[in-house]
CSV table of C-alpha atoms and ligand atoms in Angstrom, one decimal:
chain,number,residue,atom,x,y,z
A,3,MET,CA,7.7,14.3,15.2
A,4,THR,CA,6.6,12.4,12.1
A,5,LEU,CA,2.9,12.1,11.0
A,6,HIS,CA,3.1,8.4,10.8
A,7,ARG,CA,3.5,6.2,14.0
A,8,GLY,CA,6.0,3.4,14.9
A,9,THR,CA,4.0,0.2,14.5
A,10,PRO,CA,4.2,-3.1,16.5
A,11,LEU,CA,5.9,-6.2,15.1
A,12,LEU,CA,4.1,-9.3,16.1
A,13,GLU,CA,5.1,-12.8,15.8
A,14,SER,CA,2.1,-14.7,14.3
A,15,ILE,CA,1.6,-18.2,15.7
A,16,PRO,CA,-1.4,-18.8,13.3
A,17,LEU,CA,0.5,-17.7,10.2
A,18,SER,CA,3.6,-19.5,11.3
A,19,GLY,CA,1.7,-22.7,11.8
A,20,ALA,CA,-0.1,-22.5,8.5
A,21,SER,CA,3.1,-21.8,6.5
A,22,GLY,CA,5.6,-23.8,8.3
A,23,ARG,CA,7.9,-20.7,8.6
A,24,ARG,CA,8.5,-18.2,11.3
A,25,VAL,CA,6.2,-15.2,10.4
A,26,PHE,CA,6.5,-11.7,11.8
A,27,LEU,CA,3.8,-9.1,11.1
A,28,LYS,CA,4.4,-5.4,10.6
A,29,MET,CA,1.1,-3.9,11.7
A,30,GLU,CA,0.8,-0.9,9.3
A,31,ASN,CA,-3.0,-1.2,9.6
A,32,MET,CA,-2.4,0.6,13.0
A,33,GLN,CA,-1.2,3.8,11.3
A,34,PRO,CA,-3.6,6.7,12.2
A,35,SER,CA,-4.8,6.7,8.6
A,36,GLY,CA,-5.4,3.0,8.7
A,37,SER,CA,-2.7,2.1,6.2
A,38,PHE,CA,1.0,2.3,5.5
A,39,LYS,CA,0.3,5.1,3.0
A,40,LEU,CA,0.8,7.7,5.9
A,41,ARG,CA,4.6,7.0,6.1
A,42,GLY,CA,5.2,8.1,2.5
A,43,VAL,CA,2.4,10.6,2.1
A,44,GLY,CA,3.2,12.1,5.5
A,45,HIS,CA,6.9,12.4,4.7
A,46,LEU,CA,6.2,14.0,1.3
A,47,CYS,CA,3.7,16.4,2.8
A,48,GLU,CA,6.0,17.4,5.7
A,49,THR,CA,8.8,18.1,3.3
A,50,ALA,CA,6.6,20.1,1.0
A,51,ALA,CA,5.3,22.1,3.9
A,52,ARG,CA,8.8,22.9,5.0
A,53,GLU,CA,9.5,24.1,1.4
A,54,GLY,CA,6.6,26.4,1.6
A,55,ALA,CA,3.6,24.4,0.1
A,56,THR,CA,0.3,26.1,0.7
A,57,ARG,CA,-2.0,23.3,-0.5
A,58,PHE,CA,-1.9,19.5,-1.1
A,59,ILE,CA,-3.7,18.1,-4.1
A,60,ALA,CA,-4.2,14.4,-4.2
A,61,PRO,CA,-6.0,12.2,-6.8
A,62,SER,CA,-7.3,9.2,-4.9
A,63,GLY,CA,-10.5,8.2,-3.3
A,64,GLY,CA,-8.7,5.6,-1.4
A,65,ASN,CA,-6.0,5.2,1.3
A,66,ALA,CA,-3.6,7.7,-0.4
A,67,GLY,CA,-6.2,10.5,-0.5
A,68,TYR,CA,-7.1,9.7,3.1
A,69,ALA,CA,-3.4,9.9,4.2
A,70,ALA,CA,-3.1,13.2,2.3
A,71,ALA,CA,-6.2,14.6,4.0
A,72,TRP,CA,-4.7,13.4,7.3
A,73,SER,CA,-1.4,15.0,6.6
A,74,GLY,CA,-3.1,18.3,5.6
A,75,ARG,CA,-5.1,18.3,8.8
A,76,ALA,CA,-2.1,17.6,10.9
A,77,LEU,CA,0.0,20.2,9.3
A,78,GLY,CA,-2.7,22.8,8.9
A,79,ILE,CA,-2.5,23.0,5.1
A,80,PRO,CA,-5.7,23.0,3.0
A,81,THR,CA,-6.0,19.8,1.1
A,82,THR,CA,-8.0,18.9,-2.1
A,83,VAL,CA,-8.7,15.3,-2.9
A,84,VAL,CA,-9.8,14.7,-6.4
A,85,VAL,CA,-11.9,11.5,-6.7
A,86,PRO,CA,-13.6,9.8,-9.6
A,87,LYS,CA,-17.4,9.6,-9.9
A,88,THR,CA,-17.4,5.9,-8.8
A,89,THR,CA,-16.3,6.9,-5.3
A,90,SER,CA,-18.9,6.1,-2.6
A,91,GLU,CA,-20.5,8.7,-0.5
A,92,GLU,CA,-19.1,6.9,2.5
A,93,ALA,CA,-15.5,7.4,1.2
A,94,LYS,CA,-16.1,11.1,0.4
A,95,ASN,CA,-17.4,11.6,3.8
A,96,THR,CA,-14.5,10.0,5.4
A,97,ILE,CA,-12.2,12.4,3.7
A,98,THR,CA,-14.3,15.5,4.3
A,99,ALA,CA,-14.5,14.5,8.0
A,100,LEU,CA,-10.8,15.3,8.1
A,101,GLY,CA,-11.5,18.8,6.8
A,102,ALA,CA,-10.3,18.2,3.3
A,103,GLU,CA,-12.1,19.3,0.2
A,104,VAL,CA,-13.4,16.6,-2.1
A,105,VAL,CA,-13.7,17.4,-5.8
A,106,VAL,CA,-15.4,14.8,-8.0
A,107,GLU,CA,-14.0,14.7,-11.5
A,108,GLY,CA,-13.6,12.0,-14.0
A,109,SER,CA,-15.0,8.6,-14.4
A,110,VAL,CA,-11.7,6.7,-13.9
A,111,TRP,CA,-8.6,7.4,-11.8
A,112,GLU,CA,-6.7,8.6,-14.8
A,113,GLU,CA,-9.2,11.4,-15.4
A,114,SER,CA,-9.2,12.5,-11.8
A,115,ASN,CA,-5.5,12.5,-12.0
A,116,ASP,CA,-5.3,14.6,-15.1
A,117,PHE,CA,-7.6,17.2,-13.4
A,118,ALA,CA,-5.5,17.0,-10.2
A,119,LEU,CA,-2.3,17.7,-12.2
A,120,ALA,CA,-4.1,20.7,-14.0
A,121,LEU,CA,-5.3,22.0,-10.7
A,122,ALA,CA,-1.9,21.7,-9.1
A,123,SER,CA,-0.2,23.6,-12.0
A,124,LYS,CA,-2.8,26.5,-11.7
A,125,HIS,CA,-2.4,26.8,-7.9
A,126,ARG,CA,0.8,28.6,-6.8
A,127,GLY,CA,2.3,26.8,-3.9
A,128,ALA,CA,0.3,23.6,-4.5
A,129,ARG,CA,2.0,20.3,-4.1
A,130,TYR,CA,0.6,17.3,-6.0
A,131,VAL,CA,0.6,14.2,-4.0
A,132,HIS,CA,1.0,11.0,-6.1
A,133,ALA,CA,-0.2,7.7,-4.6
A,134,PHE,CA,2.8,5.6,-5.5
A,135,ASP,CA,5.3,7.3,-7.9
A,136,ASP,CA,7.5,9.9,-6.0
A,137,PRO,CA,10.9,9.3,-4.3
A,138,LEU,CA,9.8,11.2,-1.2
A,139,LEU,CA,7.0,8.6,-0.8
A,140,TRP,CA,9.5,5.8,-1.0
A,141,GLU,CA,11.7,7.4,1.5
A,142,GLY,CA,8.8,7.7,3.8
A,143,HIS,CA,7.6,4.1,3.3
A,144,GLY,CA,11.2,2.9,4.0
A,145,THR,CA,10.9,3.9,7.6
A,146,MET,CA,8.8,0.7,8.2
A,147,ILE,CA,12.0,-1.3,7.5
A,148,ASP,CA,14.2,1.0,9.6
A,149,GLU,CA,11.8,0.2,12.5
A,150,ALA,CA,11.7,-3.6,11.6
A,151,ALA,CA,15.5,-3.7,11.7
A,152,GLU,CA,15.4,-2.6,15.3
A,153,GLN,CA,12.6,-5.0,16.2
A,154,MET,CA,13.8,-8.3,14.6
A,155,ASP,CA,16.8,-10.2,13.0
A,156,LYS,CA,17.1,-9.9,9.3
A,157,PRO,CA,14.4,-12.1,7.7
A,158,ASP,CA,14.8,-14.3,4.7
A,159,ALA,CA,11.9,-12.7,2.8
A,160,ILE,CA,9.5,-9.8,3.0
A,161,VAL,CA,5.9,-10.4,1.8
A,162,LEU,CA,4.1,-7.3,0.5
A,163,SER,CA,1.3,-6.2,-1.9
A,164,VAL,CA,1.9,-4.3,-5.1
A,165,GLY,CA,-0.5,-1.8,-6.6
A,166,GLY,CA,1.5,0.9,-8.3
A,167,GLY,CA,4.6,-0.3,-6.6
A,168,GLY,CA,5.2,2.6,-4.2
A,169,LEU,CA,5.2,0.2,-1.2
A,170,LEU,CA,7.7,-2.1,-3.0
A,171,CYS,CA,10.0,0.7,-3.9
A,172,GLY,CA,9.9,2.1,-0.4
A,173,VAL,CA,10.6,-1.2,1.2
A,174,VAL,CA,13.6,-1.6,-1.1
A,175,VAL,CA,14.8,1.9,0.1
A,176,GLY,CA,14.5,0.7,3.6
A,177,MET,CA,16.2,-2.6,2.9
A,178,ASP,CA,19.2,-0.9,1.2
A,179,ARG,CA,19.8,1.5,4.1
A,180,ASN,CA,19.6,-1.3,6.8
A,181,GLY,CA,21.9,-3.9,5.1
A,182,TRP,CA,19.0,-6.0,4.2
A,183,GLU,CA,19.6,-5.8,0.4
A,184,ASP,CA,19.9,-9.6,0.0
A,185,VAL,CA,16.5,-10.2,1.5
A,186,SER,CA,14.0,-11.7,-1.1
A,187,VAL,CA,10.7,-9.8,-1.7
A,188,VAL,CA,7.5,-11.6,-2.4
A,189,ALA,CA,5.4,-9.2,-4.4
A,190,CYS,CA,1.7,-10.1,-4.3
A,191,GLU,CA,-1.2,-9.0,-6.6
A,192,THR,CA,-4.6,-10.2,-7.4
A,193,GLU,CA,-5.6,-11.4,-10.9
A,194,GLY,CA,-7.3,-8.5,-12.6
A,195,ALA,CA,-4.9,-6.0,-10.9
A,196,ALA,CA,-1.6,-7.6,-11.7
A,197,SER,CA,0.2,-4.7,-13.5
A,198,TYR,CA,3.5,-5.7,-11.9
A,199,ALA,CA,3.5,-9.2,-13.0
A,200,ALA,CA,2.6,-8.0,-16.5
A,201,ALA,CA,5.5,-5.5,-16.5
A,202,LEU,CA,7.9,-8.2,-15.2
A,203,SER,CA,7.0,-10.6,-17.9
A,204,ALA,CA,7.1,-8.0,-20.6
A,205,GLY,CA,10.3,-6.4,-19.3
A,206,ARG,CA,8.8,-3.0,-19.5
A,207,VAL,CA,5.9,-1.1,-17.9
A,208,VAL,CA,2.6,-2.2,-19.5
A,209,ARG,CA,-0.7,-0.7,-19.1
A,210,LEU,CA,-3.6,-3.0,-18.3
A,211,PRO,CA,-6.8,-2.3,-20.3
A,212,LYS,CA,-8.8,-2.4,-17.1
A,213,ILE,CA,-8.9,-3.4,-13.4
A,214,SER,CA,-11.2,-6.2,-12.4
A,215,SER,CA,-10.5,-7.2,-8.7
A,216,VAL,CA,-12.0,-6.6,-5.2
A,217,ALA,CA,-8.6,-5.5,-4.2
A,218,THR,CA,-9.4,-1.9,-5.3
A,219,SER,CA,-6.3,-0.5,-3.5
A,220,LEU,CA,-4.1,-2.5,-5.9
A,221,GLY,CA,-6.0,-1.1,-8.9
A,222,SER,CA,-3.4,0.9,-10.8
A,223,LEU,CA,-3.3,0.2,-14.6
A,224,ALA,CA,0.5,0.6,-14.7
A,225,VAL,CA,3.4,0.4,-12.1
A,226,ALA,CA,5.9,3.1,-11.4
A,227,PRO,CA,8.9,2.5,-13.6
A,228,ARG,CA,11.1,2.3,-10.6
A,229,ALA,CA,9.3,-0.9,-9.5
A,230,LEU,CA,10.7,-2.6,-12.6
A,231,GLU,CA,14.2,-1.2,-12.1
A,232,VAL,CA,14.5,-2.6,-8.5
A,233,GLU,CA,13.9,-6.1,-9.8
A,234,ARG,CA,17.3,-6.0,-11.6
A,235,THR,CA,19.2,-5.4,-8.3
A,236,HIS,CA,17.0,-7.3,-5.9
A,237,ARG,CA,15.5,-10.8,-5.6
A,238,ILE,CA,11.8,-10.2,-6.3
A,239,VAL,CA,9.4,-13.1,-6.6
A,240,SER,CA,6.1,-12.2,-8.2
A,241,HIS,CA,2.8,-13.9,-7.0
A,242,VAL,CA,-0.6,-13.5,-8.5
A,243,GLY,CA,-3.6,-14.9,-6.6
A,244,THR,CA,-7.3,-14.9,-7.0
A,245,ASP,CA,-9.8,-12.5,-5.4
A,246,ARG,CA,-11.3,-15.7,-3.6
A,247,SER,CA,-7.8,-16.2,-2.0
A,248,ALA,CA,-7.5,-12.7,-0.8
A,249,VAL,CA,-11.0,-12.6,0.7
A,250,ASN,CA,-10.5,-16.0,2.4
A,251,ALA,CA,-7.3,-14.7,3.9
A,252,CYS,CA,-9.0,-11.5,5.2
A,253,LYS,CA,-11.6,-13.7,6.9
A,254,ARG,CA,-9.0,-16.0,8.4
A,255,PHE,CA,-6.8,-13.2,9.6
A,256,LEU,CA,-9.8,-11.6,11.2
A,257,ASP,CA,-10.4,-14.7,13.2
A,258,ASP,CA,-6.7,-15.4,13.8
A,259,HIS,CA,-5.6,-11.9,14.8
A,260,ARG,CA,-8.9,-10.1,15.3
A,261,VAL,CA,-7.8,-7.6,12.7
A,262,LEU,CA,-9.8,-6.5,9.7
A,263,VAL,CA,-7.8,-5.6,6.5
A,264,GLU,CA,-8.6,-4.9,2.8
A,265,PRO,CA,-8.3,-7.7,0.2
A,266,ALA,CA,-5.4,-5.6,-1.1
A,267,CYS,CA,-3.6,-6.7,2.1
A,268,GLY,CA,-5.3,-10.1,2.2
A,269,ILE,CA,-3.6,-11.1,-1.0
A,270,SER,CA,-0.1,-11.0,0.9
A,271,LEU,CA,-1.6,-12.9,3.8
A,272,ALA,CA,-3.0,-15.4,1.3
A,273,GLN,CA,0.5,-16.2,-0.1
A,274,VAL,CA,1.6,-17.0,3.5
A,275,TYR,CA,-1.5,-19.0,4.5
A,276,GLU,CA,-1.2,-21.0,1.3
A,277,GLY,CA,2.6,-21.6,1.6
A,278,LYS,CA,3.4,-19.9,-1.7
A,279,LEU,CA,6.8,-18.8,-0.7
A,280,PRO,CA,10.4,-19.3,-1.7
A,281,GLU,CA,11.6,-22.6,-0.5
A,282,ASP,CA,14.6,-21.3,1.5
A,283,ALA,CA,12.6,-18.6,3.2
A,284,ARG,CA,12.5,-19.7,6.8
A,285,THR,CA,11.7,-16.3,8.4
A,286,LEU,CA,9.2,-14.0,6.9
A,287,LEU,CA,8.3,-10.4,7.4
A,288,VAL,CA,4.8,-9.7,6.2
A,289,VAL,CA,3.7,-6.0,5.7
A,290,VAL,CA,0.2,-5.9,7.0
A,291,CYS,CA,-0.6,-2.8,4.8
A,292,GLY,CA,-4.2,-2.4,6.2
A,293,GLY,CA,-6.6,-0.1,4.5
A,294,ILE,CA,-9.8,1.7,5.4
A,295,GLY,CA,-11.9,0.4,2.5
A,296,ILE,CA,-13.3,-2.4,4.5
A,297,SER,CA,-16.0,-3.2,7.0
A,298,ALA,CA,-17.7,-6.4,8.5
A,299,LYS,CA,-20.5,-5.8,6.0
A,300,LYS,CA,-18.2,-5.2,3.0
A,301,LEU,CA,-16.2,-8.4,3.7
A,302,GLU,CA,-19.5,-10.4,3.9
A,303,ASP,CA,-20.7,-8.9,0.6
A,304,MET,CA,-17.3,-9.7,-1.1
A,305,ASP,CA,-17.4,-13.2,0.3
A,306,ARG,CA,-20.8,-13.7,-1.4
A,307,ALA,CA,-19.9,-12.0,-4.6
A,308,VAL,CA,-16.5,-13.5,-5.3
A,309,PHE,CA,-16.5,-16.7,-7.1
B,6,PLP,C1,-1.8,1.6,-1.6
B,6,PLP,C2,-2.1,0.3,-1.1
B,6,PLP,C3,-1.4,-0.9,-1.5
B,6,PLP,C4,-0.5,-0.8,-2.8
B,6,PLP,O1,0.6,0.1,-2.6
B,6,PLP,P1,1.3,0.6,-3.9
B,6,PLP,O2,2.3,1.6,-3.4
B,6,PLP,O3,0.3,1.2,-4.8
B,6,PLP,O4,2.0,-0.6,-4.6
B,6,PLP,C5,-1.7,-2.0,-1.0
B,6,PLP,N1,-2.5,-2.1,0.1
B,6,PLP,C6,-3.1,-0.9,0.6
B,6,PLP,C7,-4.1,-1.2,1.7
B,6,PLP,C8,-2.9,0.2,0.0
B,6,PLP,O5,-3.5,1.3,0.5
């Protein structure tokens, strides 16, 4: 049995009505770890465990760290999650509640990552768990498309969010193994976290000077090089929206489907609500990527803080 769960595919009447398309939702928010990350991280950790890994080391105070902690707990393997100083007590407690060790190191993710890499190289048998740049992650994320291919006919487009591009690369892996290689992908980011749009327009991976967006789960300064490569072989449309759009979409989705998601997920929903989609895309599959970094209170605060 895998660590991730099969998720429901729902036809959304509200999103279909708003966009004038037929919209299906892949409910990845329902993974035990609250986001799609468990598909890739779970697959990576299970594979590593089979190969004799004795510890997982993950640099992330967000959904990837939580998925690693979840995997370690399920597999009975000690897990260290390295988080930057900016990580909230609440986020740290959520991770330690799974039995993982939290190490606070660095003021930004890059510094936590350097520390995690050093720790992993010192520790015999340790497996470093990247949040988005590892072929094993992509293979695991691809299972959501294996499932979708059983649940629905081939859509015209898949709408998803891009942080470091792991979800994108994984969805492409899944598309390729299900005869969906000709499906368009709408890759959504927020202004202030648009490392993929920047890479696409430059034709190479570029490093953003900083992240400034409420969609913190999209906050990687640079995408995985593979995310740029898949654009040469697949029809990928990049969309950058505002934090305001992302937060509005979270609120609207909460009312429409009674489901609370992070703005990182909201930005994908926003493109559908606002009809920013390829003209010829009649049927859409939206990856509801989820995320645990949200609450009723946080959404209210964001709603007030975002211009
Ligand atoms: C990680 C994450 C993303 C972005 O995924 P990448 O693989 O980094 O592109 C989007 N939404 C949520 C909720 C996430 O946890």
